[in-house]
Amino acid sequence: MTRARILADYVAGGTSASEFDVLDGLTSTTAELNYVDGVTSNVQTQLDNKPSMNMIINGGMEVWQRSTDITASDGSNEGYNSIDRWYFNFNSSCPGTLDIDKSTDAPSGFGSSMRLKCNATGTPAGSSTDFVMASISLEAQDLQRLCYGSADAKVTTLSWYMKSVNFTTPISVSIETFDGTREFYHVNVSPTTSWARYSITIPKSTSATISNDTGAGLLIGFVLSGSTDGSLAEANDSSAWSTTQKTYRTNQTNFFASTSNELYITGLQFELGSSATPFEHRTYADELRRCQRYYEKSASDGGSIAYATGTMSKSTQGTVFTNAFFNEPKRATPTVNVYSQVGVENEAKFDNWGVGNTGIIANFGASWISKRKVTFFCTNATTTHQPWNLVFIDWKATAEM
């Protein structure tokens, strides 16, 4: 039975509110059904949102193509280096060292979480722009449903699950737009030592710009430390979007004050409406495909194979080329890095059909790169090889925002 049929039956008295809710996956409240009287409600919001209600990619913290366990600090493993879609920034060389791990400690219904642990202590400088943030950026063309910059702008809700170890004082959640005149919004939250779901309602912006393109449209970040008397701090939570950059509150505490501090996050969801709905679970294959729009690597570092499709002359001036087709078209023309099986960049090994890896092809790089494929090419293979040899390489394609 369709939702429309169920709703019509309910209005006619043939279906109870609880029956409607069970079929629709919601709780039984009048507020969720009152849109039959022309009032916006959670039911209408769910109907508007689906499919892909959740605008966050990898919100269940499942996909970690680069590494499931790294240590980051200023100038070391910053940026995109661990969990897919997440960026780590030690702004203005903010001190502190952070362990970033994939954890199986997760709330009921989830298989994994992102674990953040203070590895080495550090204190932001006073009256500075020091802060440490873990953030995720959303592609602008996927945010057109927000209708920002118009009278039709929508209210949104951000929700997530979180727990802590030895750290129950405030952190800030910071939200920023990228296009046109940037706008900023932030609120404080305090984690507890047990898993709990948190949510914040974000007001609409009739003035912000989100371009309809493949660039970054919105940033959502968790601030772990910051200079509380610096220019990016303010005394209160935001009550509306502002064009003055304020990233966190003055009561922001320092996660890097103790190496006993840990923070776990999962189930991040960003959706239309003024209240959080149940987390939208996707399959691992679906999340991986979405992540590969921004980053993809060959089958396994140190073990992938690319077969030569071009001429491999016996001469020391041989020409070698081979192609790789991406599993998912990239957001933009990617940067492609090529590695040998032992991790040497711009190098490949070739194999004489079972005899073994019999030589090295140096100066082996990526050429003719598109959003869908890359050709690896070398016109000066300085090692003797045969036309039937196989070429072994690893590659990584990056098209992050």
mmCIF file of C-alpha atoms in Angstrom:
data_model
loop_
_atom_site.group_PDB
_atom_site.id
_atom_site.type_symbol
_atom_site.label_atom_id
_atom_site.label_comp_id
_atom_site.label_asym_id
_atom_site.label_seq_id
_atom_site.Cartn_x
_atom_site.Cartn_y
_atom_site.Cartn_z
ATOM 1 C CA MET A 1 0.000 0.000 0.000
ATOM 2 C CA THR A 2 1.404 3.402 -0.940
ATOM 3 C CA ARG A 3 1.900 6.189 1.593
ATOM 4 C CA ALA A 4 -0.723 8.255 -0.205
ATOM 5 C CA ARG A 5 -3.244 5.403 0.120
ATOM 6 C CA ILE A 6 -2.365 4.911 3.796
ATOM 7 C CA LEU A 7 -2.734 8.632 4.454
ATOM 8 C CA ALA A 8 -6.082 8.764 2.647
ATOM 9 C CA ASP A 9 -7.248 5.770 4.669
ATOM 10 C CA TYR A 10 -6.127 7.486 7.877
ATOM 11 C CA VAL A 11 -8.013 10.687 7.042
ATOM 12 C CA ALA A 12 -11.119 8.602 6.362
ATOM 13 C CA GLY A 13 -10.757 6.895 9.720
ATOM 14 C CA GLY A 14 -9.700 3.506 8.406
ATOM 15 C CA THR A 15 -6.118 3.532 9.642
ATOM 16 C CA SER A 16 -4.993 4.514 13.113
ATOM 17 C CA ALA A 17 -2.181 6.949 13.731
ATOM 18 C CA SER A 18 -0.067 4.170 15.220
ATOM 19 C CA GLU A 19 -0.651 1.952 12.152
ATOM 20 C CA PHE A 20 0.376 4.823 9.892
ATOM 21 C CA ASP A 21 3.484 5.416 11.996
ATOM 22 C CA VAL A 22 4.547 1.769 11.938
ATOM 23 C CA LEU A 23 4.227 1.681 8.159
ATOM 24 C CA ASP A 24 6.061 4.972 7.796
ATOM 25 C CA GLY A 25 8.757 4.271 10.401
ATOM 26 C CA LEU A 26 7.889 7.242 12.611
ATOM 27 C CA THR A 27 6.685 7.721 16.164
ATOM 28 C CA SER A 28 3.013 8.283 16.880
ATOM 29 C CA THR A 29 2.517 12.009 17.367
ATOM 30 C CA THR A 30 -0.074 14.415 16.088
ATOM 31 C CA ALA A 31 2.687 16.795 15.026
ATOM 32 C CA GLU A 32 4.014 14.240 12.563
ATOM 33 C CA LEU A 33 0.607 13.840 10.907
ATOM 34 C CA ASN A 34 -0.709 17.390 11.042
ATOM 35 C CA TYR A 35 0.416 18.217 7.530
ATOM 36 C CA VAL A 36 -3.007 16.947 6.417
ATOM 37 C CA ASP A 37 -4.176 20.301 7.811
ATOM 38 C CA GLY A 38 -1.545 22.189 5.797
ATOM 39 C CA VAL A 39 1.128 22.419 8.517
ATOM 40 C CA THR A 40 4.737 21.389 7.857
ATOM 41 C CA SER A 41 5.636 18.215 9.755
ATOM 42 C CA ASN A 42 8.196 15.476 10.079
ATOM 43 C CA VAL A 43 6.168 13.191 7.809
ATOM 44 C CA GLN A 44 6.168 15.780 5.045
ATOM 45 C CA THR A 45 9.857 16.402 5.637
ATOM 46 C CA GLN A 46 10.616 12.700 5.230
ATOM 47 C CA LEU A 47 8.570 12.546 2.037
ATOM 48 C CA ASP A 48 10.407 15.624 0.717
ATOM 49 C CA ASN A 49 13.831 14.282 1.668
ATOM 50 C CA LYS A 50 13.776 10.756 0.302
ATOM 51 C CA PRO A 51 15.705 9.353 -1.416
ATOM 52 C CA SER A 52 19.084 10.365 0.082
ATOM 53 C CA MET A 53 17.551 12.232 2.967
ATOM 54 C CA ASN A 54 20.957 12.487 4.614
ATOM 55 C CA MET A 55 23.194 14.951 2.775
ATOM 56 C CA ILE A 56 26.303 13.639 4.585
ATOM 57 C CA ILE A 57 28.474 11.046 2.854
ATOM 58 C CA ASN A 58 30.004 8.411 5.154
ATOM 59 C CA GLY A 59 27.988 9.580 8.144
ATOM 60 C CA GLY A 60 28.170 6.067 9.625
ATOM 61 C CA MET A 61 31.997 6.304 9.648
ATOM 62 C CA GLU A 62 32.362 3.078 7.646
ATOM 63 C CA VAL A 63 34.703 3.960 4.777
ATOM 64 C CA TRP A 64 38.409 4.558 5.492
ATOM 65 C CA GLN A 65 40.236 4.059 2.158
ATOM 66 C CA ARG A 66 43.454 5.805 3.172
ATOM 67 C CA SER A 67 44.092 4.546 6.692
ATOM 68 C CA THR A 68 42.140 3.321 9.710
ATOM 69 C CA ASP A 69 44.745 4.509 12.215
ATOM 70 C CA ILE A 70 46.863 7.649 11.900
ATOM 71 C CA THR A 71 48.375 10.332 14.119
ATOM 72 C CA ALA A 72 47.977 13.956 13.026
ATOM 73 C CA SER A 73 49.407 17.285 14.121
ATOM 74 C CA ASP A 74 50.320 20.605 12.553
ATOM 75 C CA GLY A 75 52.023 19.828 9.245
ATOM 76 C CA SER A 76 51.749 16.054 9.690
ATOM 77 C CA ASN A 77 48.808 14.080 8.300
ATOM 78 C CA GLU A 78 46.597 17.158 8.206
ATOM 79 C CA GLY A 79 43.889 17.343 5.596
ATOM 80 C CA TYR A 80 42.397 14.202 4.009
ATOM 81 C CA ASN A 81 44.508 11.357 5.344
ATOM 82 C CA SER A 82 42.275 8.955 7.243
ATOM 83 C CA ILE A 83 38.479 8.561 7.239
ATOM 84 C CA ASP A 84 36.861 9.351 3.888
ATOM 85 C CA ARG A 85 35.364 12.836 3.456
ATOM 86 C CA TRP A 86 36.832 14.144 6.738
ATOM 87 C CA TYR A 87 39.433 16.932 6.828
ATOM 88 C CA PHE A 88 41.607 17.720 9.857
ATOM 89 C CA ASN A 89 42.951 21.246 10.299
ATOM 90 C CA PHE A 90 45.430 22.511 12.888
ATOM 91 C CA ASN A 91 44.769 26.159 12.071
ATOM 92 C CA SER A 92 47.596 28.674 12.555
ATOM 93 C CA SER A 93 49.879 25.803 13.650
ATOM 94 C CA CYS A 94 47.703 25.075 16.673
ATOM 95 C CA PRO A 95 49.564 22.716 19.042
ATOM 96 C CA GLY A 96 48.418 19.244 20.033
ATOM 97 C CA THR A 97 48.629 15.775 18.482
ATOM 98 C CA LEU A 98 45.598 13.687 17.571
ATOM 99 C CA ASP A 99 45.089 9.960 17.039
ATOM 100 C CA ILE A 100 42.350 9.253 14.450
ATOM 101 C CA ASP A 101 41.111 5.657 14.438
ATOM 102 C CA LYS A 102 38.259 3.521 13.147
ATOM 103 C CA SER A 103 36.556 2.022 16.201
ATOM 104 C CA THR A 104 33.997 -0.726 16.701
ATOM 105 C CA ASP A 105 32.734 1.087 19.805
ATOM 106 C CA ALA A 106 29.412 2.346 18.484
ATOM 107 C CA PRO A 107 25.784 2.784 19.554
ATOM 108 C CA SER A 108 23.155 0.144 18.851
ATOM 109 C CA GLY A 109 22.506 -0.194 15.133
ATOM 110 C CA PHE A 110 25.965 1.038 14.057
ATOM 111 C CA GLY A 111 29.085 -0.947 13.225
ATOM 112 C CA SER A 112 31.767 1.706 13.571
ATOM 113 C CA SER A 113 32.642 5.154 14.818
ATOM 114 C CA MET A 114 35.427 7.702 14.455
ATOM 115 C CA ARG A 115 37.634 7.711 17.537
ATOM 116 C CA LEU A 116 39.646 10.838 18.311
ATOM 117 C CA LYS A 117 42.235 10.657 21.082
ATOM 118 C CA CYS A 118 44.689 13.197 22.420
ATOM 119 C CA ASN A 119 48.115 11.734 21.679
ATOM 120 C CA ALA A 120 50.162 14.706 22.935
ATOM 121 C CA THR A 121 49.024 17.791 24.800
ATOM 122 C CA GLY A 122 49.117 21.363 23.526
ATOM 123 C CA THR A 123 47.512 24.695 24.335
ATOM 124 C CA PRO A 124 46.294 27.256 21.774
ATOM 125 C CA ALA A 125 48.107 30.589 21.936
ATOM 126 C CA GLY A 126 46.206 33.434 23.546
ATOM 127 C CA SER A 127 44.599 36.123 21.364
ATOM 128 C CA SER A 128 45.263 34.068 18.244
ATOM 129 C CA THR A 129 43.393 32.254 15.463
ATOM 130 C CA ASP A 130 44.569 28.870 16.758
ATOM 131 C CA PHE A 131 42.018 26.066 16.570
ATOM 132 C CA VAL A 132 41.794 22.375 15.694
ATOM 133 C CA MET A 133 38.795 21.201 13.690
ATOM 134 C CA ALA A 134 37.563 17.912 12.229
ATOM 135 C CA SER A 135 35.252 18.817 9.352
ATOM 136 C CA ILE A 136 33.330 17.502 6.375
ATOM 137 C CA SER A 137 32.458 19.560 3.275
ATOM 138 C CA LEU A 138 29.321 19.056 1.197
ATOM 139 C CA GLU A 139 29.248 19.504 -2.563
ATOM 140 C CA ALA A 140 27.327 22.621 -3.592
ATOM 141 C CA GLN A 141 25.157 21.091 -6.315
ATOM 142 C CA ASP A 142 23.813 18.573 -3.773
ATOM 143 C CA LEU A 143 22.590 21.404 -1.519
ATOM 144 C CA GLN A 144 20.232 23.171 -3.909
ATOM 145 C CA ARG A 145 17.288 21.793 -1.926
ATOM 146 C CA LEU A 146 18.266 24.217 0.880
ATOM 147 C CA CYS A 147 17.194 27.156 -1.351
ATOM 148 C CA TYR A 148 19.653 29.445 0.448
ATOM 149 C CA GLY A 149 19.709 33.018 -0.779
ATOM 150 C CA SER A 150 15.978 33.054 -1.521
ATOM 151 C CA ALA A 151 12.672 33.526 0.259
ATOM 152 C CA ASP A 152 12.210 29.742 0.008
ATOM 153 C CA ALA A 153 15.268 28.966 2.163
ATOM 154 C CA LYS A 154 14.821 25.900 4.387
ATOM 155 C CA VAL A 155 15.501 25.121 8.038
ATOM 156 C CA THR A 156 17.814 22.122 8.529
ATOM 157 C CA THR A 157 18.797 19.767 11.331
ATOM 158 C CA LEU A 158 22.206 18.293 12.106
ATOM 159 C CA SER A 159 22.290 15.198 14.304
ATOM 160 C CA TRP A 160 24.934 12.722 15.421
ATOM 161 C CA TYR A 161 25.827 10.167 18.096
ATOM 162 C CA MET A 162 28.697 10.924 20.448
ATOM 163 C CA LYS A 163 30.423 9.701 23.605
ATOM 164 C CA SER A 164 33.625 10.670 25.388
ATOM 165 C CA VAL A 165 36.249 9.367 27.771
ATOM 166 C CA ASN A 166 37.565 11.745 30.438
ATOM 167 C CA PHE A 167 36.198 14.755 28.550
ATOM 168 C CA THR A 168 32.734 16.186 29.241
ATOM 169 C CA THR A 169 33.262 19.911 28.739
ATOM 170 C CA PRO A 170 32.038 22.026 25.797
ATOM 171 C CA ILE A 171 33.183 21.758 22.204
ATOM 172 C CA SER A 172 31.750 23.751 19.314
ATOM 173 C CA VAL A 173 29.996 22.686 16.146
ATOM 174 C CA SER A 174 30.791 25.148 13.353
ATOM 175 C CA ILE A 175 28.892 25.480 10.064
ATOM 176 C CA GLU A 176 30.091 27.678 7.199
ATOM 177 C CA THR A 177 29.100 28.492 3.620
ATOM 178 C CA PHE A 178 31.753 28.941 0.917
ATOM 179 C CA ASP A 179 30.325 30.870 -2.031
ATOM 180 C CA GLY A 180 29.760 34.612 -2.353
ATOM 181 C CA THR A 181 29.925 36.403 0.986
ATOM 182 C CA ARG A 182 30.632 33.596 3.428
ATOM 183 C CA GLU A 183 28.267 33.053 6.341
ATOM 184 C CA PHE A 184 28.904 31.364 9.707
ATOM 185 C CA TYR A 185 26.905 29.617 12.415
ATOM 186 C CA HIS A 186 28.075 27.781 15.545
ATOM 187 C CA VAL A 187 26.746 26.199 18.748
ATOM 188 C CA ASN A 188 28.228 24.560 21.852
ATOM 189 C CA VAL A 189 27.657 20.953 22.895
ATOM 190 C CA SER A 190 29.008 18.943 25.824
ATOM 191 C CA PRO A 191 29.674 15.211 25.335
ATOM 192 C CA THR A 192 28.896 12.602 27.971
ATOM 193 C CA THR A 193 30.645 9.338 28.772
ATOM 194 C CA SER A 194 27.746 7.282 27.382
ATOM 195 C CA TRP A 195 26.468 7.138 23.827
ATOM 196 C CA ALA A 196 23.779 9.757 23.206
ATOM 197 C CA ARG A 197 22.226 11.387 20.176
ATOM 198 C CA TYR A 198 22.689 15.142 19.749
ATOM 199 C CA SER A 199 20.903 17.464 17.356
ATOM 200 C CA ILE A 200 20.864 21.154 16.503
ATOM 201 C CA THR A 201 18.363 23.051 14.379
ATOM 202 C CA ILE A 202 20.028 25.393 11.903
ATOM 203 C CA PRO A 203 18.029 28.445 10.782
ATOM 204 C CA LYS A 204 17.524 29.171 7.126
ATOM 205 C CA SER A 205 19.577 31.834 5.378
ATOM 206 C CA THR A 206 17.850 34.004 2.801
ATOM 207 C CA SER A 207 21.133 35.789 2.049
ATOM 208 C CA ALA A 208 23.785 33.045 1.791
ATOM 209 C CA THR A 209 24.996 31.822 -1.597
ATOM 210 C CA ILE A 210 25.414 28.150 -2.504
ATOM 211 C CA SER A 211 26.381 27.860 -6.162
ATOM 212 C CA ASN A 212 25.013 25.068 -8.316
ATOM 213 C CA ASP A 213 28.406 23.548 -9.082
ATOM 214 C CA THR A 214 30.850 20.849 -8.003
ATOM 215 C CA GLY A 215 32.701 23.022 -5.493
ATOM 216 C CA ALA A 216 32.295 23.033 -1.724
ATOM 217 C CA GLY A 217 28.978 24.517 -0.639
ATOM 218 C CA LEU A 218 28.901 23.963 3.118
ATOM 219 C CA LEU A 219 31.327 22.952 5.876
ATOM 220 C CA ILE A 220 30.308 21.173 9.070
ATOM 221 C CA GLY A 221 33.047 20.977 11.674
ATOM 222 C CA PHE A 222 33.720 19.866 15.248
ATOM 223 C CA VAL A 223 36.108 22.234 17.032
ATOM 224 C CA LEU A 224 38.381 20.415 19.503
ATOM 225 C CA SER A 225 40.364 23.392 20.774
ATOM 226 C CA GLY A 226 40.673 27.094 20.113
ATOM 227 C CA SER A 227 42.061 30.384 21.384
ATOM 228 C CA THR A 228 39.168 31.434 23.611
ATOM 229 C CA ASP A 229 40.137 35.125 23.618
ATOM 230 C CA GLY A 230 40.969 35.238 19.916
ATOM 231 C CA SER A 231 39.060 36.892 17.076
ATOM 232 C CA LEU A 232 37.218 33.672 16.096
ATOM 233 C CA ALA A 233 35.566 33.212 19.508
ATOM 234 C CA GLU A 234 32.364 34.793 20.801
ATOM 235 C CA ALA A 235 30.474 34.554 24.072
ATOM 236 C CA ASN A 236 27.225 32.964 22.934
ATOM 237 C CA ASP A 237 25.850 30.427 20.485
ATOM 238 C CA SER A 238 24.788 31.849 17.141
ATOM 239 C CA SER A 239 21.135 32.866 16.947
ATOM 240 C CA ALA A 240 21.290 33.473 13.177
ATOM 241 C CA TRP A 241 23.735 33.238 10.290
ATOM 242 C CA SER A 242 26.396 35.962 10.286
ATOM 243 C CA THR A 243 28.904 37.271 7.752
ATOM 244 C CA THR A 244 31.388 37.858 10.590
ATOM 245 C CA GLN A 245 33.502 34.769 11.097
ATOM 246 C CA LYS A 246 33.005 33.277 14.521
ATOM 247 C CA THR A 247 33.957 29.618 14.709
ATOM 248 C CA TYR A 248 33.473 28.672 18.361
ATOM 249 C CA ARG A 249 32.456 30.004 21.768
ATOM 250 C CA THR A 250 34.681 31.541 24.400
ATOM 251 C CA ASN A 251 33.867 28.616 26.709
ATOM 252 C CA GLN A 252 35.397 26.185 24.190
ATOM 253 C CA THR A 253 37.551 23.778 26.169
ATOM 254 C CA ASN A 254 40.833 22.208 25.132
ATOM 255 C CA PHE A 255 40.601 18.574 24.075
ATOM 256 C CA PHE A 256 44.410 18.498 24.034
ATOM 257 C CA ALA A 257 44.712 19.250 27.758
ATOM 258 C CA SER A 258 45.097 15.549 28.642
ATOM 259 C CA THR A 259 46.226 12.414 26.817
ATOM 260 C CA SER A 260 43.334 10.610 28.556
ATOM 261 C CA ASN A 261 40.777 12.509 26.472
ATOM 262 C CA GLU A 262 38.850 10.561 23.827
ATOM 263 C CA LEU A 263 35.861 11.412 21.647
ATOM 264 C CA TYR A 264 33.756 9.020 19.554
ATOM 265 C CA ILE A 265 31.380 10.183 16.803
ATOM 266 C CA THR A 266 29.092 8.352 14.368
ATOM 267 C CA GLY A 267 25.669 8.626 12.758
ATOM 268 C CA LEU A 268 26.183 12.137 11.407
ATOM 269 C CA GLN A 269 23.106 13.313 9.501
ATOM 270 C CA PHE A 270 22.196 16.626 7.861
ATOM 271 C CA GLU A 271 18.630 16.920 6.599
ATOM 272 C CA LEU A 272 15.765 19.261 5.863
ATOM 273 C CA GLY A 273 13.337 20.039 8.677
ATOM 274 C CA SER A 274 13.376 21.299 12.240
ATOM 275 C CA SER A 275 13.917 17.964 14.007
ATOM 276 C CA ALA A 276 16.061 14.864 13.564
ATOM 277 C CA THR A 277 14.610 11.754 11.945
ATOM 278 C CA PRO A 278 16.053 8.219 12.258
ATOM 279 C CA PHE A 279 19.513 7.884 10.758
ATOM 280 C CA GLU A 280 19.509 6.877 7.104
ATOM 281 C CA HIS A 281 21.586 3.709 6.921
ATOM 282 C CA ARG A 282 23.136 2.897 3.554
ATOM 283 C CA THR A 283 25.010 -0.181 2.445
ATOM 284 C CA TYR A 284 28.796 -0.149 2.639
ATOM 285 C CA ALA A 285 28.936 -0.509 -1.152
ATOM 286 C CA ASP A 286 26.772 2.592 -1.575
ATOM 287 C CA GLU A 287 28.880 4.678 0.827
ATOM 288 C CA LEU A 288 32.111 3.501 -0.808
ATOM 289 C CA ARG A 289 30.825 4.478 -4.251
ATOM 290 C CA ARG A 290 29.885 7.949 -2.977
ATOM 291 C CA CYS A 291 33.302 8.369 -1.368
ATOM 292 C CA GLN A 292 35.092 7.285 -4.553
ATOM 293 C CA ARG A 293 33.731 10.364 -6.330
ATOM 294 C CA TYR A 294 36.375 12.239 -4.310
ATOM 295 C CA TYR A 295 39.091 9.646 -3.711
ATOM 296 C CA GLU A 296 39.850 6.207 -5.114
ATOM 297 C CA LYS A 297 42.835 3.935 -5.003
ATOM 298 C CA SER A 298 43.808 0.717 -6.753
ATOM 299 C CA ALA A 299 42.753 -2.591 -5.236
ATOM 300 C CA SER A 300 45.276 -2.637 -2.408
ATOM 301 C CA ASP A 301 48.461 -0.718 -1.742
ATOM 302 C CA GLY A 302 51.356 -3.010 -2.542
ATOM 303 C CA GLY A 303 49.205 -5.574 -4.320
ATOM 304 C CA SER A 304 47.294 -4.119 -7.235
ATOM 305 C CA ILE A 305 47.989 -4.963 -10.862
ATOM 306 C CA ALA A 306 47.659 -2.937 -14.048
ATOM 307 C CA TYR A 307 48.206 -4.795 -17.316
ATOM 308 C CA ALA A 308 50.253 -3.251 -20.115
ATOM 309 C CA THR A 309 48.252 -2.565 -23.264
ATOM 310 C CA GLY A 310 50.932 -0.889 -25.362
ATOM 311 C CA THR A 311 54.240 -1.751 -26.983
ATOM 312 C CA MET A 312 57.029 -2.881 -24.672
ATOM 313 C CA SER A 313 60.153 -2.838 -26.792
ATOM 314 C CA LYS A 314 63.335 -4.771 -25.976
ATOM 315 C CA SER A 315 65.309 -1.609 -26.527
ATOM 316 C CA THR A 316 66.322 0.683 -23.720
ATOM 317 C CA GLN A 317 64.124 3.407 -25.252
ATOM 318 C CA GLY A 318 60.897 1.386 -25.081
ATOM 319 C CA THR A 319 57.382 2.787 -24.830
ATOM 320 C CA VAL A 320 55.045 1.464 -22.146
ATOM 321 C CA PHE A 321 51.473 2.458 -21.410
ATOM 322 C CA THR A 322 48.488 1.010 -19.586
ATOM 323 C CA ASN A 323 45.027 2.291 -18.626
ATOM 324 C CA ALA A 324 42.907 2.339 -15.497
ATOM 325 C CA PHE A 325 39.191 3.082 -15.431
ATOM 326 C CA PHE A 326 37.774 4.533 -12.232
ATOM 327 C CA ASN A 327 34.952 2.748 -10.429
ATOM 328 C CA GLU A 328 33.177 6.088 -10.021
ATOM 329 C CA PRO A 329 33.481 9.235 -12.174
ATOM 330 C CA LYS A 330 35.366 11.880 -10.212
ATOM 331 C CA ARG A 331 34.015 15.226 -9.006
ATOM 332 C CA ALA A 332 36.716 16.962 -11.039
ATOM 333 C CA THR A 333 39.750 15.900 -13.051
ATOM 334 C CA PRO A 334 41.748 14.155 -10.316
ATOM 335 C CA THR A 335 45.352 14.305 -9.284
ATOM 336 C CA VAL A 336 46.765 10.817 -9.876
ATOM 337 C CA ASN A 337 49.824 9.434 -8.117
ATOM 338 C CA VAL A 338 51.577 6.293 -9.369
ATOM 339 C CA TYR A 339 53.593 3.945 -7.164
ATOM 340 C CA SER A 340 55.503 0.719 -7.533
ATOM 341 C CA GLN A 341 54.499 -2.222 -5.388
ATOM 342 C CA VAL A 342 57.118 -1.234 -2.845
ATOM 343 C CA GLY A 343 55.802 2.326 -2.595
ATOM 344 C CA VAL A 344 58.270 4.192 -4.828
ATOM 345 C CA GLU A 345 56.493 7.021 -6.623
ATOM 346 C CA ASN A 346 56.577 7.258 -10.441
ATOM 347 C CA GLU A 347 57.921 3.763 -10.794
ATOM 348 C CA ALA A 348 56.506 0.421 -11.992
ATOM 349 C CA LYS A 349 57.613 -3.171 -12.001
ATOM 350 C CA PHE A 350 57.193 -5.593 -14.885
ATOM 351 C CA ASP A 351 56.833 -9.355 -14.792
ATOM 352 C CA ASN A 352 57.897 -11.935 -17.398
ATOM 353 C CA TRP A 353 54.774 -14.127 -17.086
ATOM 354 C CA GLY A 354 55.564 -16.098 -13.988
ATOM 355 C CA VAL A 355 59.327 -15.668 -13.935
ATOM 356 C CA GLY A 356 58.948 -12.877 -11.397
ATOM 357 C CA ASN A 357 59.302 -9.114 -11.210
ATOM 358 C CA THR A 358 62.278 -8.871 -13.503
ATOM 359 C CA GLY A 359 62.799 -5.149 -13.792
ATOM 360 C CA ILE A 360 61.913 -1.600 -12.866
ATOM 361 C CA ILE A 361 60.367 0.987 -15.165
ATOM 362 C CA ALA A 362 61.370 4.412 -13.907
ATOM 363 C CA ASN A 363 59.782 7.754 -14.856
ATOM 364 C CA PHE A 364 56.404 6.047 -15.023
ATOM 365 C CA GLY A 365 53.630 8.636 -14.628
ATOM 366 C CA ALA A 366 49.999 9.489 -15.245
ATOM 367 C CA SER A 367 48.967 11.207 -18.475
ATOM 368 C CA TRP A 368 45.691 11.913 -20.273
ATOM 369 C CA ILE A 369 43.688 12.064 -17.069
ATOM 370 C CA SER A 370 39.914 12.510 -17.182
ATOM 371 C CA LYS A 371 37.113 12.136 -14.647
ATOM 372 C CA ARG A 372 36.624 8.529 -15.793
ATOM 373 C CA LYS A 373 40.056 7.115 -16.645
ATOM 374 C CA VAL A 374 43.799 7.617 -16.596
ATOM 375 C CA THR A 375 46.574 6.425 -18.874
ATOM 376 C CA PHE A 376 49.930 5.568 -17.305
ATOM 377 C CA PHE A 377 52.778 6.216 -19.685
ATOM 378 C CA CYS A 378 56.532 6.000 -20.068
ATOM 379 C CA THR A 379 58.438 6.734 -23.273
ATOM 380 C CA ASN A 380 61.853 5.974 -21.831
ATOM 381 C CA ALA A 381 61.708 2.559 -20.196
ATOM 382 C CA THR A 382 65.407 2.103 -19.515
ATOM 383 C CA THR A 383 65.203 -1.593 -18.605
ATOM 384 C CA THR A 384 65.025 -4.411 -21.166
ATOM 385 C CA HIS A 385 61.554 -5.988 -21.255
ATOM 386 C CA GLN A 386 59.323 -7.983 -23.580
ATOM 387 C CA PRO A 387 56.114 -6.967 -25.428
ATOM 388 C CA TRP A 388 54.148 -9.531 -23.405
ATOM 389 C CA ASN A 389 55.366 -8.460 -19.983
ATOM 390 C CA LEU A 390 52.844 -7.343 -17.339
ATOM 391 C CA VAL A 391 53.146 -3.978 -15.606
ATOM 392 C CA PHE A 392 52.519 -3.817 -11.853
ATOM 393 C CA ILE A 393 51.597 -0.475 -10.280
ATOM 394 C CA ASP A 394 49.520 1.134 -7.555
ATOM 395 C CA TRP A 395 47.673 4.397 -8.066
ATOM 396 C CA LYS A 396 45.627 6.934 -6.126
ATOM 397 C CA ALA A 397 43.174 9.424 -7.664
ATOM 398 C CA THR A 398 42.194 12.488 -5.610
ATOM 399 C CA ALA A 399 39.431 14.968 -6.449
ATOM 400 C CA GLU A 400 38.664 16.399 -3.017
ATOM 401 C CA MET A 401 37.153 19.862 -2.576
#
